[in-house]
Short mmCIF file of C-alpha atoms and ligand atoms in Angstrom, two decimals:
data_model
loop_
_atom_site.label_atom_id
_atom_site.label_comp_id
_atom_site.label_asym_id
_atom_site.label_seq_id
_atom_site.Cartn_x
_atom_site.Cartn_y
_atom_site.Cartn_z
CA MET Z 18 0.00 0.00 0.00
CA THR Z 19 1.37 3.43 -0.91
CA VAL Z 20 0.57 6.49 1.18
CA PHE Z 21 2.71 9.51 0.20
CA SER Z 22 2.51 8.62 -3.50
CA HIS Z 23 -1.22 7.78 -3.37
CA GLU Z 24 -2.99 9.90 -6.02
CA ALA Z 25 -5.43 11.27 -3.39
CA PHE Z 26 -2.68 12.11 -0.85
CA VAL Z 27 -1.92 15.39 -2.65
CA ASP Z 28 -1.45 18.26 -0.23
CA HIS Z 29 -2.54 16.37 2.91
CA GLU Z 30 -1.03 17.84 6.06
CA GLN Z 31 -1.33 14.73 8.19
CA VAL Z 32 -2.64 11.16 8.09
CA VAL Z 33 -2.95 9.24 11.36
CA PHE Z 34 -3.18 5.43 11.54
CA VAL Z 35 -5.07 4.53 14.71
CA SER Z 36 -4.91 1.14 16.37
CA ASP Z 37 -6.36 -0.01 19.69
CA GLU Z 38 -6.27 -3.76 19.85
CA ALA Z 39 -8.13 -4.08 23.16
CA ALA Z 40 -11.04 -2.03 21.79
CA GLY Z 41 -10.91 -3.70 18.35
CA LEU Z 42 -10.29 -0.35 16.68
CA LYS Z 43 -8.52 0.18 13.36
CA ALA Z 44 -9.07 3.64 11.93
CA LEU Z 45 -7.56 6.37 9.81
CA ILE Z 46 -7.80 10.11 10.37
CA ALA Z 47 -6.83 12.39 7.48
CA ILE Z 48 -6.29 16.12 7.90
CA HIS Z 49 -6.13 17.68 4.47
CA ASP Z 50 -5.79 21.41 5.03
CA THR Z 51 -6.15 23.69 8.07
CA THR Z 52 -5.58 27.03 6.31
CA LEU Z 53 -9.08 28.24 7.16
CA GLY Z 54 -9.34 26.65 10.62
CA PRO Z 55 -9.39 23.29 12.41
CA ALA Z 56 -10.24 20.33 10.19
CA LEU Z 57 -13.93 19.42 10.49
CA GLY Z 58 -15.38 16.25 9.02
CA GLY Z 59 -17.40 13.14 9.74
CA CYS Z 60 -16.28 9.78 11.03
CA ARG Z 61 -17.43 6.93 8.78
CA MET Z 62 -17.63 3.29 9.83
CA TYR Z 63 -17.60 0.88 6.92
CA PRO Z 64 -16.54 -2.72 6.26
CA TYR Z 65 -13.85 -1.78 3.71
CA ALA Z 66 -12.63 -4.63 1.51
CA ASP Z 67 -9.06 -3.82 2.56
CA GLU Z 68 -6.90 -1.12 4.17
CA GLU Z 69 -6.11 0.45 0.82
CA ALA Z 70 -9.82 1.04 0.16
CA ALA Z 71 -10.12 2.74 3.56
CA LEU Z 72 -7.10 4.96 2.85
CA HIS Z 73 -8.45 5.88 -0.58
CA ASP Z 74 -11.82 6.82 0.94
CA VAL Z 75 -10.46 8.90 3.82
CA LEU Z 76 -8.06 10.85 1.60
CA ARG Z 77 -10.71 11.70 -0.98
CA LEU Z 78 -13.28 12.58 1.68
CA SER Z 79 -10.99 14.84 3.72
CA ARG Z 80 -9.94 16.80 0.64
CA GLY Z 81 -13.62 17.26 -0.23
CA MET Z 82 -14.22 18.72 3.24
CA THR Z 83 -11.55 21.39 2.67
CA TYR Z 84 -13.33 22.48 -0.50
CA LYS Z 85 -16.76 22.21 1.12
CA ALA Z 86 -15.80 24.58 3.94
CA ALA Z 87 -14.00 26.95 1.58
CA ALA Z 88 -16.88 27.15 -0.93
CA SER Z 89 -19.42 27.65 1.88
CA GLY Z 90 -17.49 30.50 3.49
CA LEU Z 91 -16.84 28.51 6.70
CA ASP Z 92 -13.71 29.07 8.79
CA PHE Z 93 -12.83 25.39 9.02
CA GLY Z 94 -10.35 23.11 7.34
CA GLY Z 95 -10.96 19.69 5.85
CA GLY Z 96 -10.55 16.35 7.57
CA LYS Z 97 -12.25 13.00 7.83
CA ALA Z 98 -11.99 9.75 9.76
CA VAL Z 99 -12.85 6.19 8.81
CA ILE Z 100 -13.22 3.23 11.14
CA ILE Z 101 -12.61 -0.09 9.39
CA GLY Z 102 -15.42 -2.43 10.43
CA ASP Z 103 -19.06 -3.34 10.12
CA PRO Z 104 -21.16 -0.84 12.10
CA ARG Z 105 -23.91 -3.43 12.57
CA SER Z 106 -21.74 -6.04 14.28
CA GLN Z 107 -18.44 -4.44 15.35
CA LYS Z 108 -19.43 -1.14 16.92
CA THR Z 109 -19.05 -1.12 20.71
CA PRO Z 110 -18.84 1.62 23.38
CA ALA Z 111 -15.18 0.65 23.93
CA LEU Z 112 -14.40 1.07 20.22
CA LEU Z 113 -16.14 4.47 20.07
CA GLN Z 114 -14.34 5.71 23.18
CA ALA Z 115 -11.02 4.54 21.73
CA MET Z 116 -11.85 6.56 18.62
CA GLY Z 117 -12.61 9.54 20.89
CA ARG Z 118 -9.17 9.19 22.50
CA ALA Z 119 -7.54 9.17 19.05
CA VAL Z 120 -9.38 12.36 18.10
CA ASP Z 121 -8.40 13.91 21.43
CA ARG Z 122 -4.70 13.24 20.84
CA LEU Z 123 -4.92 15.61 17.87
CA ALA Z 124 -5.67 18.38 20.38
CA GLY Z 125 -8.27 20.20 18.31
CA ARG Z 126 -6.64 19.96 14.88
CA TYR Z 127 -9.51 17.63 13.90
CA ILE Z 128 -13.18 17.89 15.01
CA THR Z 129 -15.30 14.83 14.34
CA ALA Z 130 -19.02 14.30 13.54
CA GLU Z 131 -21.47 11.71 12.13
CA ASP Z 132 -21.13 10.06 8.77
CA VAL Z 133 -22.24 6.87 7.06
CA GLY Z 134 -22.31 4.07 9.65
CA THR Z 135 -22.26 6.33 12.72
CA THR Z 136 -25.14 7.95 14.60
CA VAL Z 137 -25.82 10.83 16.99
CA ALA Z 138 -25.90 8.31 19.88
CA ASP Z 139 -22.39 7.10 18.93
CA PHE Z 140 -21.10 10.63 19.40
CA ALA Z 141 -22.38 10.76 22.96
CA GLU Z 142 -19.98 7.82 23.51
CA ILE Z 143 -17.11 9.49 21.63
CA ARG Z 144 -17.75 12.67 23.67
CA LYS Z 145 -16.72 10.76 26.82
CA ALA Z 146 -13.15 10.82 25.51
CA THR Z 147 -12.92 14.13 23.66
CA ARG Z 148 -14.60 17.50 23.44
CA HIS Z 149 -13.57 17.85 19.79
CA VAL Z 150 -16.88 16.56 18.48
CA VAL Z 151 -20.08 18.03 17.01
CA GLY Z 152 -23.46 16.67 15.93
CA LEU Z 153 -24.08 15.71 19.54
CA PRO Z 154 -27.47 14.77 20.99
CA VAL Z 155 -29.59 17.70 22.20
CA GLU Z 156 -29.21 16.58 25.84
CA LEU Z 157 -25.45 17.12 25.47
CA ASP Z 158 -26.04 20.64 24.09
CA GLY Z 159 -25.72 19.42 20.51
CA THR Z 160 -27.98 19.94 17.51
CA GLY Z 161 -28.57 16.27 16.75
CA ASP Z 162 -28.59 14.67 13.32
CA PRO Z 163 -27.40 17.11 10.61
CA SER Z 164 -29.02 15.08 7.80
CA PRO Z 165 -32.29 17.08 7.55
CA THR Z 166 -30.20 20.25 7.07
CA THR Z 167 -28.09 18.54 4.41
CA ALA Z 168 -31.31 17.49 2.65
CA LEU Z 169 -32.66 21.06 2.83
CA GLY Z 170 -29.46 22.40 1.24
CA VAL Z 171 -29.75 19.84 -1.57
CA PHE Z 172 -33.37 20.87 -2.07
CA HIS Z 173 -32.44 24.58 -2.34
CA GLY Z 174 -29.64 23.64 -4.74
CA LEU Z 175 -31.94 21.60 -7.00
CA ALA Z 176 -34.54 24.37 -7.04
CA ALA Z 177 -31.89 26.96 -8.02
CA ALA Z 178 -30.55 24.68 -10.76
CA ALA Z 179 -34.05 24.00 -12.15
CA ARG Z 180 -34.61 27.75 -12.29
CA HIS Z 181 -31.29 28.25 -14.05
CA ARG Z 182 -31.77 25.38 -16.49
CA TRP Z 183 -35.47 25.50 -17.31
CA GLY Z 184 -36.64 28.81 -15.83
CA ALA Z 185 -38.77 26.69 -13.47
CA GLU Z 186 -40.47 28.58 -10.64
CA SER Z 187 -40.40 25.45 -8.46
CA LEU Z 188 -39.83 21.69 -8.59
CA THR Z 189 -43.57 21.00 -8.88
CA GLY Z 190 -44.27 18.49 -11.62
CA HIS Z 191 -40.61 17.52 -12.07
CA ARG Z 192 -39.58 13.88 -11.72
CA VAL Z 193 -36.57 13.29 -9.47
CA ALA Z 194 -34.74 9.95 -9.30
CA VAL Z 195 -33.35 9.58 -5.77
CA GLN Z 196 -30.63 6.99 -5.16
CA GLY Z 197 -30.40 6.02 -1.49
CA LEU Z 198 -33.19 6.42 1.08
CA GLY Z 199 -31.03 6.83 4.18
CA ASN Z 200 -30.87 9.81 6.52
CA VAL Z 201 -30.46 12.44 3.80
CA GLY Z 202 -32.25 10.71 0.92
CA TRP Z 203 -35.39 10.16 2.96
CA HIS Z 204 -35.60 13.79 4.13
CA LEU Z 205 -34.96 14.95 0.57
CA CYS Z 206 -37.83 12.78 -0.69
CA GLN Z 207 -40.06 14.37 1.94
CA LEU Z 208 -39.17 17.91 0.80
CA LEU Z 209 -39.55 17.02 -2.89
CA HIS Z 210 -42.89 15.30 -2.28
CA GLU Z 211 -44.19 18.32 -0.34
CA ALA Z 212 -43.05 20.55 -3.22
CA GLY Z 213 -45.11 18.53 -5.69
CA ALA Z 214 -42.28 16.66 -7.43
CA SER Z 215 -42.74 13.03 -8.56
CA LEU Z 216 -40.25 10.50 -7.26
CA THR Z 217 -38.50 7.42 -8.56
CA VAL Z 218 -36.38 5.79 -5.86
CA SER Z 219 -33.88 3.01 -5.35
CA ASP Z 220 -32.12 1.53 -2.34
CA VAL Z 221 -30.30 -1.72 -1.71
CA ASP Z 222 -32.62 -2.05 1.30
CA SER Z 223 -35.96 -3.10 -0.22
CA SER Z 224 -37.92 -2.25 2.95
CA ARG Z 225 -36.93 1.42 2.56
CA MET Z 226 -38.15 1.36 -1.05
CA ALA Z 227 -41.47 -0.14 0.00
CA LYS Z 228 -41.86 2.59 2.63
CA ALA Z 229 -41.12 5.31 0.04
CA VAL Z 230 -43.69 3.84 -2.35
CA ALA Z 231 -46.28 3.91 0.44
CA THR Z 232 -45.35 7.34 1.82
CA PHE Z 233 -44.55 9.36 -1.29
CA ALA Z 234 -46.36 7.41 -4.03
CA ALA Z 235 -42.86 6.91 -5.43
CA GLN Z 236 -41.99 4.51 -8.23
CA ALA Z 237 -39.33 2.04 -7.11
CA VAL Z 238 -36.62 0.62 -9.38
CA ALA Z 239 -33.78 -1.84 -8.81
CA PRO Z 240 -30.49 -0.19 -7.70
CA GLU Z 241 -28.79 -0.68 -11.08
CA ALA Z 242 -31.81 0.75 -12.97
CA ILE Z 243 -31.83 4.20 -11.32
CA TYR Z 244 -29.33 5.78 -13.75
CA ALA Z 245 -31.44 5.27 -16.87
CA VAL Z 246 -34.71 6.49 -15.33
CA ASP Z 247 -36.57 9.02 -17.45
CA ALA Z 248 -36.45 11.88 -14.91
CA GLU Z 249 -35.50 15.55 -15.11
CA ILE Z 250 -33.19 15.25 -12.09
CA PHE Z 251 -30.97 12.48 -10.70
CA ALA Z 252 -30.13 12.86 -6.98
CA PRO Z 253 -27.34 10.52 -5.77
CA CYS Z 254 -27.72 10.16 -1.97
CA ALA Z 255 -25.91 6.87 -1.33
CA MET Z 256 -22.20 6.24 -1.88
CA GLY Z 257 -19.47 7.98 -3.91
CA ALA Z 258 -18.08 7.40 -7.44
CA VAL Z 259 -21.55 6.70 -8.87
CA LEU Z 260 -20.84 8.93 -11.88
CA ASN Z 261 -18.44 6.60 -13.67
CA ASP Z 262 -17.73 4.93 -17.04
CA ASP Z 263 -20.69 2.56 -16.63
CA THR Z 264 -23.27 5.14 -15.57
CA VAL Z 265 -22.66 8.54 -17.21
CA THR Z 266 -23.76 7.32 -20.62
CA GLN Z 267 -26.98 5.86 -19.18
CA LEU Z 268 -28.21 9.14 -17.67
CA ARG Z 269 -31.24 10.72 -19.33
CA CYS Z 270 -31.72 13.60 -16.89
CA GLY Z 271 -30.90 17.29 -17.32
CA ILE Z 272 -29.52 17.87 -13.81
CA VAL Z 273 -27.49 15.71 -11.40
CA GLY Z 274 -27.41 16.92 -7.79
CA GLY Z 275 -27.47 15.06 -4.51
CA ALA Z 276 -25.92 14.54 -1.11
CA ALA Z 277 -23.34 11.82 -1.77
CA ASN Z 278 -19.71 12.85 -1.41
CA ASN Z 279 -17.25 12.36 -4.29
CA GLN Z 280 -19.89 11.51 -6.87
CA LEU Z 281 -17.51 11.82 -9.83
CA ALA Z 282 -15.29 8.74 -10.15
CA SER Z 283 -12.79 11.07 -11.84
CA GLU Z 284 -12.78 14.65 -13.03
CA ASP Z 285 -13.06 13.37 -16.63
CA HIS Z 286 -16.60 12.28 -15.83
CA GLY Z 287 -17.47 15.91 -15.08
CA GLU Z 288 -16.34 16.80 -18.59
CA ILE Z 289 -18.39 13.95 -20.08
CA LEU Z 290 -21.48 15.25 -18.29
CA ARG Z 291 -20.80 18.75 -19.61
CA THR Z 292 -20.46 17.57 -23.21
CA ARG Z 293 -23.67 15.55 -22.82
CA GLY Z 294 -25.46 18.73 -21.71
CA ILE Z 295 -26.13 17.43 -18.20
CA LEU Z 296 -25.81 20.04 -15.47
CA TYR Z 297 -23.75 18.55 -12.62
CA LEU Z 298 -24.15 20.32 -9.26
CA PRO Z 299 -20.79 19.89 -7.50
CA ASP Z 300 -21.26 17.62 -4.49
CA PHE Z 301 -19.16 19.56 -2.04
CA VAL Z 302 -21.26 22.68 -2.68
CA ILE Z 303 -24.78 21.23 -2.73
CA ASN Z 304 -24.27 18.90 0.26
CA ALA Z 305 -22.75 21.51 2.61
CA GLY Z 306 -25.91 21.98 4.73
CA GLY Z 307 -24.87 19.50 7.41
CA MET Z 308 -21.41 21.03 7.67
CA ILE Z 309 -22.91 24.51 7.98
CA ARG Z 310 -25.04 23.24 10.87
CA VAL Z 311 -22.30 21.38 12.78
CA ALA Z 312 -19.90 24.30 12.25
CA SER Z 313 -22.50 26.52 13.93
CA GLU Z 314 -22.80 24.00 16.78
CA TRP Z 315 -19.05 24.34 17.36
CA ASN Z 316 -19.21 28.14 17.32
CA GLY Z 317 -22.38 28.42 19.46
CA TYR Z 318 -25.51 27.38 17.56
CA ASP Z 319 -27.37 30.17 15.73
CA SER Z 320 -30.37 28.87 13.79
CA ASP Z 321 -30.83 32.08 11.74
CA LEU Z 322 -27.22 31.91 10.61
CA VAL Z 323 -27.66 28.25 9.66
CA ASP Z 324 -30.87 29.02 7.71
CA ARG Z 325 -29.15 31.82 5.82
CA GLY Z 326 -26.12 29.63 5.10
CA VAL Z 327 -28.23 26.75 3.81
CA GLU Z 328 -30.35 29.05 1.62
CA GLY Z 329 -27.09 30.49 0.30
CA ILE Z 330 -26.21 27.10 -1.21
CA GLY Z 331 -28.60 27.88 -4.08
CA ARG Z 332 -26.93 31.24 -4.72
CA THR Z 333 -23.40 29.79 -4.56
CA LEU Z 334 -24.39 27.09 -7.03
CA LEU Z 335 -25.90 29.63 -9.38
CA ALA Z 336 -22.67 31.65 -9.39
CA ILE Z 337 -20.71 28.46 -10.12
CA LEU Z 338 -23.04 27.41 -12.95
CA GLN Z 339 -22.79 30.88 -14.52
CA SER Z 340 -19.00 30.98 -14.25
CA ALA Z 341 -18.69 27.44 -15.69
CA GLU Z 342 -20.90 28.40 -18.64
CA ALA Z 343 -19.05 31.66 -19.27
CA ASP Z 344 -15.68 29.90 -19.35
CA GLY Z 345 -16.80 26.65 -21.02
CA VAL Z 346 -15.48 24.50 -18.17
CA PRO Z 347 -17.15 21.68 -16.19
CA THR Z 348 -19.12 22.89 -13.16
CA HIS Z 349 -16.88 20.82 -10.87
CA ALA Z 350 -13.82 22.72 -12.12
CA ALA Z 351 -15.57 26.06 -11.58
CA ALA Z 352 -16.46 25.04 -8.00
CA LEU Z 353 -12.86 23.99 -7.28
CA ARG Z 354 -11.67 27.31 -8.65
CA LEU Z 355 -13.99 29.17 -6.24
CA ALA Z 356 -12.77 27.14 -3.25
CA GLU Z 357 -9.10 27.44 -4.25
CA ALA Z 358 -9.48 31.21 -4.61
CA ARG Z 359 -10.66 31.49 -1.00
CA LEU Z 360 -7.82 29.26 0.22
CA THR Z 361 -5.23 31.25 -1.72
CA GLN Z 362 -6.57 34.50 -0.32
CA ALA Z 363 -6.37 33.10 3.23
CA ARG Z 364 -2.79 31.87 2.67
CA ILE Z 365 -1.77 35.31 1.37
CA GLY Z 366 -3.43 36.92 4.42
CA ARG Z 367 -1.58 34.58 6.76
CA ALA Z 368 1.76 35.17 5.05
CA ALA Z 369 1.22 38.93 5.29
CA LEU Z 370 0.45 38.63 9.01
CA ALA Z 371 3.57 36.54 9.59
CA ALA Z 372 5.82 38.96 7.68
P1 NAI S 428 -27.12 6.64 5.15
O1 NAI S 428 -26.15 5.55 5.45
O2 NAI S 428 -28.14 7.00 6.16
O3 NAI S 428 -27.93 6.29 3.80
C1 NAI S 428 -27.37 5.71 2.67
C2 NAI S 428 -28.48 4.92 1.99
O4 NAI S 428 -27.99 4.49 0.72
C3 NAI S 428 -28.89 3.67 2.75
O5 NAI S 428 -30.31 3.60 2.81
C4 NAI S 428 -28.32 2.53 1.93
O6 NAI S 428 -29.07 1.33 2.02
C5 NAI S 428 -28.37 3.13 0.54
N1 NAI S 428 -27.49 2.53 -0.46
C6 NAI S 428 -26.23 2.06 -0.30
N2 NAI S 428 -25.76 1.62 -1.48
C7 NAI S 428 -26.72 1.84 -2.40
C8 NAI S 428 -26.84 1.61 -3.80
N3 NAI S 428 -25.87 1.06 -4.50
N4 NAI S 428 -28.00 1.97 -4.42
C9 NAI S 428 -29.02 2.51 -3.73
N5 NAI S 428 -28.96 2.73 -2.40
C10 NAI S 428 -27.83 2.42 -1.76
O7 NAI S 428 -26.24 7.91 4.72
P2 NAI S 428 -26.67 9.44 4.69
O8 NAI S 428 -26.30 10.08 5.96
O9 NAI S 428 -28.06 9.55 4.18
O10 NAI S 428 -25.65 10.01 3.59
C11 NAI S 428 -25.83 9.72 2.21
C12 NAI S 428 -24.64 10.27 1.44
O11 NAI S 428 -24.55 11.68 1.64
C13 NAI S 428 -23.28 9.71 1.87
O12 NAI S 428 -22.46 9.63 0.73
C14 NAI S 428 -22.75 10.76 2.83
O13 NAI S 428 -21.34 10.78 2.88
C15 NAI S 428 -23.27 12.02 2.16
N6 NAI S 428 -23.43 13.14 3.07
C16 NAI S 428 -24.21 13.03 4.19
C17 NAI S 428 -24.38 14.11 5.02
C18 NAI S 428 -25.29 14.04 6.20
O14 NAI S 428 -25.61 15.11 6.77
N7 NAI S 428 -25.74 12.87 6.61
C19 NAI S 428 -23.67 15.37 4.79
C20 NAI S 428 -22.92 15.42 3.54
C21 NAI S 428 -22.79 14.33 2.75
#
């Protein structure tokens, strides 16, 4: 396994390999960039096929967090943690506390939160070993699960994109294909249903699909059939790299935008979407709602500020779509350019202060 020469290692400040045999913990913490502030990012628990897959995931995810904070105007850096293991069978209080101790050893350079495979209740356990944690239960002065806020940000983003693309006043009457009916996907379906959109859904968990059919009058399709659905919008809300060689040519929608992190398997797929006339809404911009909320929890929760930040996702996306169109570049590249500009400005400011 390579680390320093790994293609996703680029520019990482620090990668920590965590091991606690007694607690059964094997984890990685990646801190990508702390120019704007302490690294903030979720802790995922997943039964990775091997250690290399876990490293690949944590490096790509932590880098995405740097860009997410930068594009959203947050004063945080990018980091992420992954615990190697099956959350259904291997998660124990001892393992979570051991993870808390690992986070604590970083003395505030990394602040952790929920992600796939971890829950608000898990963070009450992690909190026993570190105060560098957000997304805590309300009884521990936290703001609970950030997923509804992530879903709301995606909803605002989709509405702004539909306005930009079709001049649509709202999402009423549009068909949206939602992949993944977990914490974010479910809340997004709720918002879309309330707004009068029609839904086609898929999940590897068939009971969730059945519930969506009953609750939202959704059409359900098999997981591999979601890409070719005849819908105006495709919303990936499951795992990453779903926009890849196999799928981008199947898409029949006009807009792709959803909560999943790292949706593009490679940047080339962003260019393919552009040439096919499909508007891709960069993941780290449209899915920033949860980060905006947990960042506010860290700074002293302010619901008005969170509401304004989440509504702002639509405006940020619009600016990115316009700049991508003006320059004939993929939307993902235009979003990276926006985030990099903020980072460069902050580095110049820091250098000036140090001089
Ligand atoms: P979750 O674990 O609650 O839900 C994921 C859902 O996707 C599950 O229902 C699962 O069965 C389903 N799924 C897995 N593989 C699938 C496949 N191949 N096809 C269809 N469905 C599949 O996760 P959550 O919290 O809803 O997050 C979803 C995505 O959004 C993840 O990529 C996460 O990293 C990202 N995200 C989540 C945020 C949050 O606030 N929860 C914030 C920003 C990003």
